[in-house]
XYZ file of C-alpha atoms in Angstrom:
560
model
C -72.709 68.619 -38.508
C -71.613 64.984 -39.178
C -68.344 65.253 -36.779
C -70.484 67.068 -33.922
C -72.911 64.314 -34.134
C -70.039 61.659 -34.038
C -68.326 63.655 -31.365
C -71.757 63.239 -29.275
C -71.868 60.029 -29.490
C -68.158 59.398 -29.163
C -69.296 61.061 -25.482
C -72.150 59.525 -24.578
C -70.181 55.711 -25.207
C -67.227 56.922 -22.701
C -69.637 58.105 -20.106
C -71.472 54.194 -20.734
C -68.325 52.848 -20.054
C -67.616 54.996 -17.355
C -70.877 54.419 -16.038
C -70.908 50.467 -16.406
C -66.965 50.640 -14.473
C -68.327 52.321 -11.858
C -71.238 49.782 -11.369
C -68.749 46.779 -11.613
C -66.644 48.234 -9.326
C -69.795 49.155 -6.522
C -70.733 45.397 -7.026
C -67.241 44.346 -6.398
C -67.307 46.723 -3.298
C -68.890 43.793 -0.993
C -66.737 41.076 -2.000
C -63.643 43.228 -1.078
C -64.177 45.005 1.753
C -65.254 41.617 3.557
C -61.700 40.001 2.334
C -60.380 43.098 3.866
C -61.766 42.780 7.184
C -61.104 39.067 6.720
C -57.549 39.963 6.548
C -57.975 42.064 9.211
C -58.524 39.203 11.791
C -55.791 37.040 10.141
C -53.437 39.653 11.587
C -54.066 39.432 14.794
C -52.027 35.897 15.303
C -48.254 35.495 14.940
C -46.536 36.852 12.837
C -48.103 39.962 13.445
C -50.072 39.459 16.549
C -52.468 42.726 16.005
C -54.867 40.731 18.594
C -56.420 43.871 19.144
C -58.300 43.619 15.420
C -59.797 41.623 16.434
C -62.854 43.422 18.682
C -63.697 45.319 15.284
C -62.778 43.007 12.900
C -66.018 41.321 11.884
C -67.915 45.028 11.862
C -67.824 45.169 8.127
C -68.929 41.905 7.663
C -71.504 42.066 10.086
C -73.049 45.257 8.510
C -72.956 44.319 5.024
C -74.636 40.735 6.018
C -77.321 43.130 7.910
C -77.946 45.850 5.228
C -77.547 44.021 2.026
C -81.449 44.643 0.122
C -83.402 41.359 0.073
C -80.323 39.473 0.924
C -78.494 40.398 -2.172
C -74.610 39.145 -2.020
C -74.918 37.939 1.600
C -73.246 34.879 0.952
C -70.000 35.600 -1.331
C -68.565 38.454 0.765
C -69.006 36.308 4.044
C -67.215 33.413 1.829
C -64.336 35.960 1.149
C -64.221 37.017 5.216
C -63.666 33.300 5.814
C -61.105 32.770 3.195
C -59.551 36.271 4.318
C -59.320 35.334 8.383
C -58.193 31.780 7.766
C -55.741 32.091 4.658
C -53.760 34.679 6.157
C -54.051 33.025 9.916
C -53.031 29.740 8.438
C -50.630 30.410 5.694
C -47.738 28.769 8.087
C -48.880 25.503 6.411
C -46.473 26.635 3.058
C -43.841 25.864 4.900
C -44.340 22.308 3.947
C -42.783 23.417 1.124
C -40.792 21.945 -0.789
C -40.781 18.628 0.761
C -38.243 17.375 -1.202
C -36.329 15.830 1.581
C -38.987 13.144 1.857
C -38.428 12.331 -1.794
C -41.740 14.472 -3.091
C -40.532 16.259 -6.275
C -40.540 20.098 -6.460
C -43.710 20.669 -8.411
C -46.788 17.904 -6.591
C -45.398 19.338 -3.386
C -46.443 22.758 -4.782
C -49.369 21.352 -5.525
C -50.088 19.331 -2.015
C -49.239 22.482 -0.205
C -51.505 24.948 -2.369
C -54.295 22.535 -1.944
C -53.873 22.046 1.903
C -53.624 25.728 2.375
C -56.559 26.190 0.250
C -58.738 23.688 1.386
C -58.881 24.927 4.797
C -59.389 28.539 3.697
C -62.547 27.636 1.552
C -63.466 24.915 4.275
C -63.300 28.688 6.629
C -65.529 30.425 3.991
C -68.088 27.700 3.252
C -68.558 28.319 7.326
C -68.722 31.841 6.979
C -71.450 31.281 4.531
C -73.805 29.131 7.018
C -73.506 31.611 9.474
C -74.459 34.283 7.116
C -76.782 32.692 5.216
C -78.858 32.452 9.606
C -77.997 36.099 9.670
C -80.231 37.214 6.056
C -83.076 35.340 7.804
C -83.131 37.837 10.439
C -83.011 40.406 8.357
C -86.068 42.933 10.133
C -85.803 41.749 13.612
C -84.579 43.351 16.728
C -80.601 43.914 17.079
C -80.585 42.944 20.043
C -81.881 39.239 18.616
C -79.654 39.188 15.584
C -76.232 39.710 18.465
C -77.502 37.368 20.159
C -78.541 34.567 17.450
C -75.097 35.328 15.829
C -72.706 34.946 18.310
C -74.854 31.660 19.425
C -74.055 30.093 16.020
C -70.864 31.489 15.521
C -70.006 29.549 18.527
C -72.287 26.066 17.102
C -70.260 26.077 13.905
C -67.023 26.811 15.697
C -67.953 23.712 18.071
C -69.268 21.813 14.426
C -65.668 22.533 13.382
C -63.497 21.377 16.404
C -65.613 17.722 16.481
C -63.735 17.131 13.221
C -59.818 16.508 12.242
C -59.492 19.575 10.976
C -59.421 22.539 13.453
C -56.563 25.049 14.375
C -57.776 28.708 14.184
C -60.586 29.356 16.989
C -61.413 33.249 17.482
C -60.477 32.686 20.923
C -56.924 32.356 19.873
C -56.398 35.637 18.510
C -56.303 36.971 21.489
C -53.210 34.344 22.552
C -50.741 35.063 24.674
C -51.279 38.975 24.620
C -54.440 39.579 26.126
C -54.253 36.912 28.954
C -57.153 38.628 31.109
C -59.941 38.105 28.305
C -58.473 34.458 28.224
C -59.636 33.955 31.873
C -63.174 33.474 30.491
C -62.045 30.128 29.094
C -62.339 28.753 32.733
C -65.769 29.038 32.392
C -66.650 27.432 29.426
C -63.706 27.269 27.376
C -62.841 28.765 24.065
C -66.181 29.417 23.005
C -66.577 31.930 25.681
C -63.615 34.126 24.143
C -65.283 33.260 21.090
C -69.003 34.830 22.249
C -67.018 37.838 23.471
C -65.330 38.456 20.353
C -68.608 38.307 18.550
C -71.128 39.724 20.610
C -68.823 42.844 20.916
C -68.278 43.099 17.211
C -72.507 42.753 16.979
C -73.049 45.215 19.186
C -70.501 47.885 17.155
C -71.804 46.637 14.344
C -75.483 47.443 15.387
C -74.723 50.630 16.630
C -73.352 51.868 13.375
C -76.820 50.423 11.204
C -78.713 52.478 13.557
C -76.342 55.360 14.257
C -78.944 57.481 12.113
C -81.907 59.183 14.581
C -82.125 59.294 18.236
C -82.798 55.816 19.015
C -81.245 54.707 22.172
C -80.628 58.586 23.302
C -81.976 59.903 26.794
C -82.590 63.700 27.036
C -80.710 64.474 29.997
C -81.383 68.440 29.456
C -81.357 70.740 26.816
C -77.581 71.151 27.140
C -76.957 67.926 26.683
C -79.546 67.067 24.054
C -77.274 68.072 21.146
C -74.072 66.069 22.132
C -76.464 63.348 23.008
C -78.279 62.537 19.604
C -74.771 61.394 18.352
C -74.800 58.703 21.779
C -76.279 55.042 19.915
C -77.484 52.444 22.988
C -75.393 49.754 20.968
C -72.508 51.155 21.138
C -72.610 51.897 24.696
C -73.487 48.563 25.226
C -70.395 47.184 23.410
C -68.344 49.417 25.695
C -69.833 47.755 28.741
C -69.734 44.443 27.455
C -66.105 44.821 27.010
C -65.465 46.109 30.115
C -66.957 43.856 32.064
C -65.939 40.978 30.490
C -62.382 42.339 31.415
C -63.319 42.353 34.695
C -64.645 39.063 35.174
C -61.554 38.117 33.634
C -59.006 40.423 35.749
C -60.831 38.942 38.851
C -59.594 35.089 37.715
C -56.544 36.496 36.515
C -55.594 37.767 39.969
C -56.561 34.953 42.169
C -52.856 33.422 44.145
C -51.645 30.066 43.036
C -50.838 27.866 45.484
C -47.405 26.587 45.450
C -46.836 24.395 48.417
C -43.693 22.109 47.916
C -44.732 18.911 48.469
C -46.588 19.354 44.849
C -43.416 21.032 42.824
C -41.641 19.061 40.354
C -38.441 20.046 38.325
C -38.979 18.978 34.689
C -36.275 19.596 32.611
C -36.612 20.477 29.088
C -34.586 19.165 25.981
C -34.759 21.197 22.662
C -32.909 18.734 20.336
C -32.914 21.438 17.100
C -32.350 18.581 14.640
C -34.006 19.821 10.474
C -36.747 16.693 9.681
C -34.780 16.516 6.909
C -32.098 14.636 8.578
C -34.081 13.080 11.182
C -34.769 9.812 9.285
C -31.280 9.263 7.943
C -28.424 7.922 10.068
C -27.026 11.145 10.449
C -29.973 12.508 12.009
C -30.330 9.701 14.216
C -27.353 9.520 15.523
C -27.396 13.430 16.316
C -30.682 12.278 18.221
C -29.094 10.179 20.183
C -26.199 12.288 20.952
C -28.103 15.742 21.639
C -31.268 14.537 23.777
C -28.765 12.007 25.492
C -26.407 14.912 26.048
C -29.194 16.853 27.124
C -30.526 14.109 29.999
C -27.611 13.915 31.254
C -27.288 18.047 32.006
C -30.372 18.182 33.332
C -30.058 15.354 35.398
C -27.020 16.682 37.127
C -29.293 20.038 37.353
C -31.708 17.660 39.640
C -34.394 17.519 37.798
C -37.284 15.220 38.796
C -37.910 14.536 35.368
C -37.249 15.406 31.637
C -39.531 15.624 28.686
C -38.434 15.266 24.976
C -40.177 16.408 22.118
C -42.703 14.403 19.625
C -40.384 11.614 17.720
C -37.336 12.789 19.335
C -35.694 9.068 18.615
C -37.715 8.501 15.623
C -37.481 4.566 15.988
C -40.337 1.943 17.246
C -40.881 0.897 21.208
C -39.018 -2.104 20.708
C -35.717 -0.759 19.825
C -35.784 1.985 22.238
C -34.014 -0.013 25.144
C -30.966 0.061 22.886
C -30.492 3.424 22.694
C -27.752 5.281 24.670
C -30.712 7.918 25.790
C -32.352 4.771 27.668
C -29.188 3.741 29.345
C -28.715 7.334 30.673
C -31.876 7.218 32.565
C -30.846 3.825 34.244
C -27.976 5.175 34.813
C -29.052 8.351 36.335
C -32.399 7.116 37.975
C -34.099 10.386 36.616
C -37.853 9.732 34.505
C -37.455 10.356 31.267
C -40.495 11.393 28.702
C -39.255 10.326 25.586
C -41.244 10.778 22.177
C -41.138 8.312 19.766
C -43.101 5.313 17.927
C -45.409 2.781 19.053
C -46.344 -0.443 17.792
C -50.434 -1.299 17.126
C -50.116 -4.730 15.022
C -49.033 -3.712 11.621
C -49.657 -0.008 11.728
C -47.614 2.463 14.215
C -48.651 5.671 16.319
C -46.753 8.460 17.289
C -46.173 8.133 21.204
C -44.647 9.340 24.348
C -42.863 6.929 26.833
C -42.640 7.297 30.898
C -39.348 5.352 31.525
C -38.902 5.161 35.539
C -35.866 5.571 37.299
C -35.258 2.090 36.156
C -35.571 3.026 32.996
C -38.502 0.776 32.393
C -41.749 1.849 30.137
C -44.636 2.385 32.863
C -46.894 4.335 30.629
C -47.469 5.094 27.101
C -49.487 7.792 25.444
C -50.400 7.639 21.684
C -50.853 10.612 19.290
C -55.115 10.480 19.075
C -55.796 13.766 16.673
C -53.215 13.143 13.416
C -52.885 15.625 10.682
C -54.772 14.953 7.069
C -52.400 14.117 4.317
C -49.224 14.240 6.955
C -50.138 12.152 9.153
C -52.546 9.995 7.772
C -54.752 9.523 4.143
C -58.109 10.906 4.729
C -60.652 8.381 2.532
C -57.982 6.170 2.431
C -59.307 3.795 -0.218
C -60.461 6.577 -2.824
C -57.127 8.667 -2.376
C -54.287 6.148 -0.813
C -53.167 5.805 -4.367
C -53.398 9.038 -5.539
C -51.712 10.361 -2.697
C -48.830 7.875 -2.495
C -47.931 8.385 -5.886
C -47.434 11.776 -5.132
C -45.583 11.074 -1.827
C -43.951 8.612 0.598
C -45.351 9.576 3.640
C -46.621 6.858 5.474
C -50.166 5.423 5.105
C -50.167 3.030 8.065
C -49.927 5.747 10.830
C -53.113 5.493 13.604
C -54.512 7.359 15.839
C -54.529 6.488 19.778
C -57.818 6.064 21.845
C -59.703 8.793 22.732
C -60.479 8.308 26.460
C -56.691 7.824 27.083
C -55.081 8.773 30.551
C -51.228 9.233 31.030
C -50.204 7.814 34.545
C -46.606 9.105 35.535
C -44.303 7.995 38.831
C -45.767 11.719 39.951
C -49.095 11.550 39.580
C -51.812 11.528 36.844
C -50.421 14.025 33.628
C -52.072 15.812 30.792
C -50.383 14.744 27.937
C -50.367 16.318 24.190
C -48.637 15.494 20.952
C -48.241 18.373 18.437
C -51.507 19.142 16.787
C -53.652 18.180 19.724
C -52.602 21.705 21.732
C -55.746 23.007 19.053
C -58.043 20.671 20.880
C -59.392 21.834 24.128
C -61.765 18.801 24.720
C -58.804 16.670 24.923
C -56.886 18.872 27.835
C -60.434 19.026 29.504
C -61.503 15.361 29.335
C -57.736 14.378 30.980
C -58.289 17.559 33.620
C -61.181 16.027 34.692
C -59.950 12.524 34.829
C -57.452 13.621 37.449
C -54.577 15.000 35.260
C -52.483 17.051 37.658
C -50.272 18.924 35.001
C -49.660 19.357 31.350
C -46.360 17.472 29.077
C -46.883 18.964 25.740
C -44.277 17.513 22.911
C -44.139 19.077 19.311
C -42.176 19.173 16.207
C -42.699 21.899 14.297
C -39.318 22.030 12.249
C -40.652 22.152 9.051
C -42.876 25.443 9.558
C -41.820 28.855 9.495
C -41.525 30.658 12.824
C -44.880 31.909 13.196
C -46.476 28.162 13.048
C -44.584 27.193 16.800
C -45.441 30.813 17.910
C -49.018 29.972 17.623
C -48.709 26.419 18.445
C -47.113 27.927 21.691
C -50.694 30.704 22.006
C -52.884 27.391 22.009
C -50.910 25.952 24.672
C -51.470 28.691 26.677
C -54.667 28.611 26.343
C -55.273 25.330 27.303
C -53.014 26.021 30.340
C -55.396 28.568 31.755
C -58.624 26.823 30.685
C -57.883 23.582 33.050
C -55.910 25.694 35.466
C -52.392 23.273 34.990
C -49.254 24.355 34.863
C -47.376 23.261 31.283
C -44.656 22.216 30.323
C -43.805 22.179 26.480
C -40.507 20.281 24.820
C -40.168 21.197 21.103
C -37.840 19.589 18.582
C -36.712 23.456 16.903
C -38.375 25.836 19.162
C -40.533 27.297 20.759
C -40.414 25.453 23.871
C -41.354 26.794 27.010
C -42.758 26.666 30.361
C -46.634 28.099 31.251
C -47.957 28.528 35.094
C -51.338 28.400 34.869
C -52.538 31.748 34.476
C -51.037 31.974 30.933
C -47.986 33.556 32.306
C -44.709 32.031 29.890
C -42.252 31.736 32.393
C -39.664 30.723 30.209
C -39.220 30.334 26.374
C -37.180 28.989 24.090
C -34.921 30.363 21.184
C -36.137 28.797 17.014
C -34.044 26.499 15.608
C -31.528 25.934 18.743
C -30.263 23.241 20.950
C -31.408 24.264 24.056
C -31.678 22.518 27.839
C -34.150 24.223 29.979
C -35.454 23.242 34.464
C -38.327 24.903 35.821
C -40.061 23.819 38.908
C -43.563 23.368 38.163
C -46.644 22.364 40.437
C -49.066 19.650 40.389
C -52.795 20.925 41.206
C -55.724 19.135 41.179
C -58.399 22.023 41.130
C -61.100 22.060 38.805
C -62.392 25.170 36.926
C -66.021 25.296 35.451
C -65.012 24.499 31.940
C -63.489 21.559 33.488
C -66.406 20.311 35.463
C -69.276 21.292 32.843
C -67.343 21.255 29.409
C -69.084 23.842 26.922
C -72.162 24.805 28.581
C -71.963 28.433 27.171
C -73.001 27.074 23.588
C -75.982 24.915 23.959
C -77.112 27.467 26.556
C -76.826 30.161 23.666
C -78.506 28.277 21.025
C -81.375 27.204 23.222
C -81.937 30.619 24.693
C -81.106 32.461 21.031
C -83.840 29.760 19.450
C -86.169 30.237 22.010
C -86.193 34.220 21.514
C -86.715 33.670 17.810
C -89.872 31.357 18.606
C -91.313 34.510 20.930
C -90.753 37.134 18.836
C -91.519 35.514 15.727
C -95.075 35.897 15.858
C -95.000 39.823 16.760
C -92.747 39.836 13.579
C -95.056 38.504 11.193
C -97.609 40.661 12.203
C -95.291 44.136 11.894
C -94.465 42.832 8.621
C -97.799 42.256 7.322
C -99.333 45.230 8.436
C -96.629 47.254 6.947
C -97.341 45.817 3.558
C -100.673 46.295 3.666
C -99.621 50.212 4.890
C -97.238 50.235 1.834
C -100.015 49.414 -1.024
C -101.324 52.339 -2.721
C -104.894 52.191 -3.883
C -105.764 54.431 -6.961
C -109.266 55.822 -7.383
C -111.146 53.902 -9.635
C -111.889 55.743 -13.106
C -115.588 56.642 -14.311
């Protein structure tokens, strides 16, 4: 009887544990499910480029936000999508390591690349949060409210995000350089309207699975149709035309002609010096500087070029010594305007710059390096961390930033010009579009990234390309450089981690699109109309709510 009774209980304590397993495992549901679909959306950039993911992407997110009981676990599995999207979208920045070749031993570069990569994924989450954290309090109200209240701060935080230093992964540029028609929209208000798409699509899906119970949204054609029909949700119709349309609006820009007439082409030549960063501070690597990109000048100036670009610190010495160099004596020798990357002198600190030299090979204009990279490029809180940091590495702490409202004057004109990390800031393409900037010099070095870092670097660029309607030109130190006409279209692209000489004949234009003219008037437009929905409807709200409270009590009759 004993051993039965043992036995029993032996049974009833597995099925406990079973039964507590299973409800660890149904909590942890959430959490993982919204770092899948997090992951999801990280796949749709280079290296893997699924851009497609990402019109479905933030469904599971979206309905777990929405459904979640009394805003249970709202904000941990949106924290996870936002680590999810940006860690695997952004885990190019490992490439940093090791950075032994600038003296940093093995181990605190581990740890400054672990932290950089991680910072910026929980910096993604903790936005993820905020947005999620708007999205419980609507918890009750109409779908058609909660699309349009998300994807109007969805786009705030995104334009929250971009005001700071640290920006790179947009929604918009998931769908870079493969879906180039949805890009169009960017000529209206820029990224953000990619962005809205993205979302409000995703909403819409989203809704239209919550509600895909019942009839709602179903129109009784007949009685033969009836039956098909129940399964028909208004939502997710409406995410079909959504999507459509916004594909048309988009097809329609994408297929207006651009005007080429000659007396605004220009030959640029490009020079893609393929020299590691590791040598490109030693004499070695400067002296392969000077031979390639001189080497280089001189092809392309025999090609006829109007003009060659170089890329960011291609001589990687200050303004003063540059009239030295052999690559300066080539361009008065040849006559030809020469872009050439290197530094420039601010009292006792230094920016990163690019020099017009006219066919006299004098300096005419100068354009400094305004958005610099944290911990690369400069200390952020300086006078808390500048001796933490430099103990861990030699970078240089004296680097700063050029003026904001810079233009770039050129012997052709008025230029867009962009160093490196600045292709991931729209408002600074915009600001110099609208200032009379006729085309676009980008210069990067990306050498110490893994492909898929220039890849992308090369999607923002077209992006900015179509959003001010300019024809670019990019000049990389290792690839990818390339040229983009101003539909998004890559007419020519480098190999990675090759010396390469490229001439394309690009054209200066001086049209003006609506994001140019207007900036981001999608956003505020969103927010105000979004907050001034909420502040209608409220008020019905309450009232539904309270009366079905009251509906909900149950009164007992009272005992005699």
């Amino acid at each position: 009887m004993q051993k039965k009774q043992n036995k029993k209980q032996g049974e009833q304590g597995k099925q406990g544990r079973q039964g507590r397993q299973g409800e660890r495992l149904t909590s942890l549901l959430p959490y993982l499910i919204a770092l899948a679909s997090g992951i999801l959306m990280g796949l749709t950039v280079a290296p893997v480029s699924a851009w497609l993911l990402a019109w479905i992407a933030i469904v599971p997110l979206w309905v777990l936000v929405v459904t979640s009981a009394k805003g249970k676990n709202q904000f941990p599995p949106a924290f996870f999508w936002g680590i999810g999207f940006h860690g695997v979208a952004l885990f190019w920045i490992t490439g940093i390591h090791p950075m032994t070749w600038l003296g940093v031993p093995w181990l605190p570069s581990l740890a400054i690349t672990i932290f950089c990569w991680g910072f910026i994924s929980v910096l993604g989450g903790v936005f993820l949060t905020i947005w999620a954290a708007v999205m419980v309090r609507l918890n009750g109200q109409k779908p058609w409210l909660r699309v349009l209240i998300g994807t109007a701060v969805w786009c705030g935080l995104e334009s929250l995000w971009s005001a700071g230093p640290l920006w790179w992964s947009s929604l918009a540029y998931t769908q870079s350089p493969h879906n180039l028609v949805i890009l169009h929209l960017g000529q209206l208000s820029g990224p953000n309207t990619v962005t809205a798409a993205i979302v409000a699509v995703n909403g819409l899906i989203a809704e239209g699975w919550i509600n895909r119970r019942g009839t709602e949204g179903t129109e009784k054609i007949s009685s033969v149709f009836s039956a098909p029909l129940r399964f028909v949700n208004k939502y997710l119709v409406a995410a079909t035309v959504l999507l459509i349309t916004l594909h048309l609006i988009g097809f329609f820009l994408y297929s207006r002609p651009i005007a080429q007439p000659p007396e605004a082409a220009l030959k640029v030549g490009i020079v893609q010096g393929n020299i590691p960063n590791r040598l490109l501070r030693s004499s070695e690597g400067f002296r392969r500087a000077q031979e390639n990109y001189t080497n280089g000048y001189l092809t392309l100036a025999d090609q006829g070029v109007d003009a060659v670009l170089t890329p960011e610190g291609a001589l990687p010495i200050f303004q003063r010594n540059l009239m030295e160099t052999a690559l300066v004596a080539a361009v008065k020798e040849k006559g030809v305007v020469g872009w050439i990357g290197a530094f420039g002198e601010r009292g006792d600190s230094y920016t990163i710059s690019l020099f017009t030299f006219n066919s006299k090979g004098e300096i005419v204009s100068r354009y400094d390096k305004s958005k610099l990279v944290p911990l690369g490029e400069y200390i952020p809180f300086e006078g808390i961390l500048g001796g933490i940091v430099q103990r861990l590495s030699p970078l240089e702490a004296h680097q700063v930033p050029g003026s904001a409202n810079q233009i770039f004057d050129t012997p052709f004109g008025r230029a867009i010009a962009s160093i490196c990390y600045e292709s991931a800031f729209p408002e600074q393409f915009r600001r110099q579009a609208a200032a009379g900037g006729q085309f676009i010099l980008s210069s990067s070095n990306d050498a110490h990234y893994t492909a898929s870092m220039p890849f992308q670097h090369h999607a923002q660029d077209i992006m900015r390309a179509i959003e001010t309607d300019r024809w670019s030109a990019r000049a990389t130190n290792t690839g990818y450089s390339g040229f983009i006409d101003p539909h998004g279209r890559t007419l020519w692209i480098s190999g990675y981690n090759t010396y390469e000489t490229h001439a394309e004949t690009i054209y200066r234009r001086q049209t003006q699109t609506l994001y140019v003219r207007w900036a981001d008037w999608l956003t505020p437009l969103l927010l105000i109309s979004s907050g001034g929905a909420w502040l209608l409807i409220q008020p019905e709200f309450d009232v539904k709510k309270r009366l079905k409270t009251k509906q909900s009590k149950i009164y007992l009759p009272k005992m005699k």
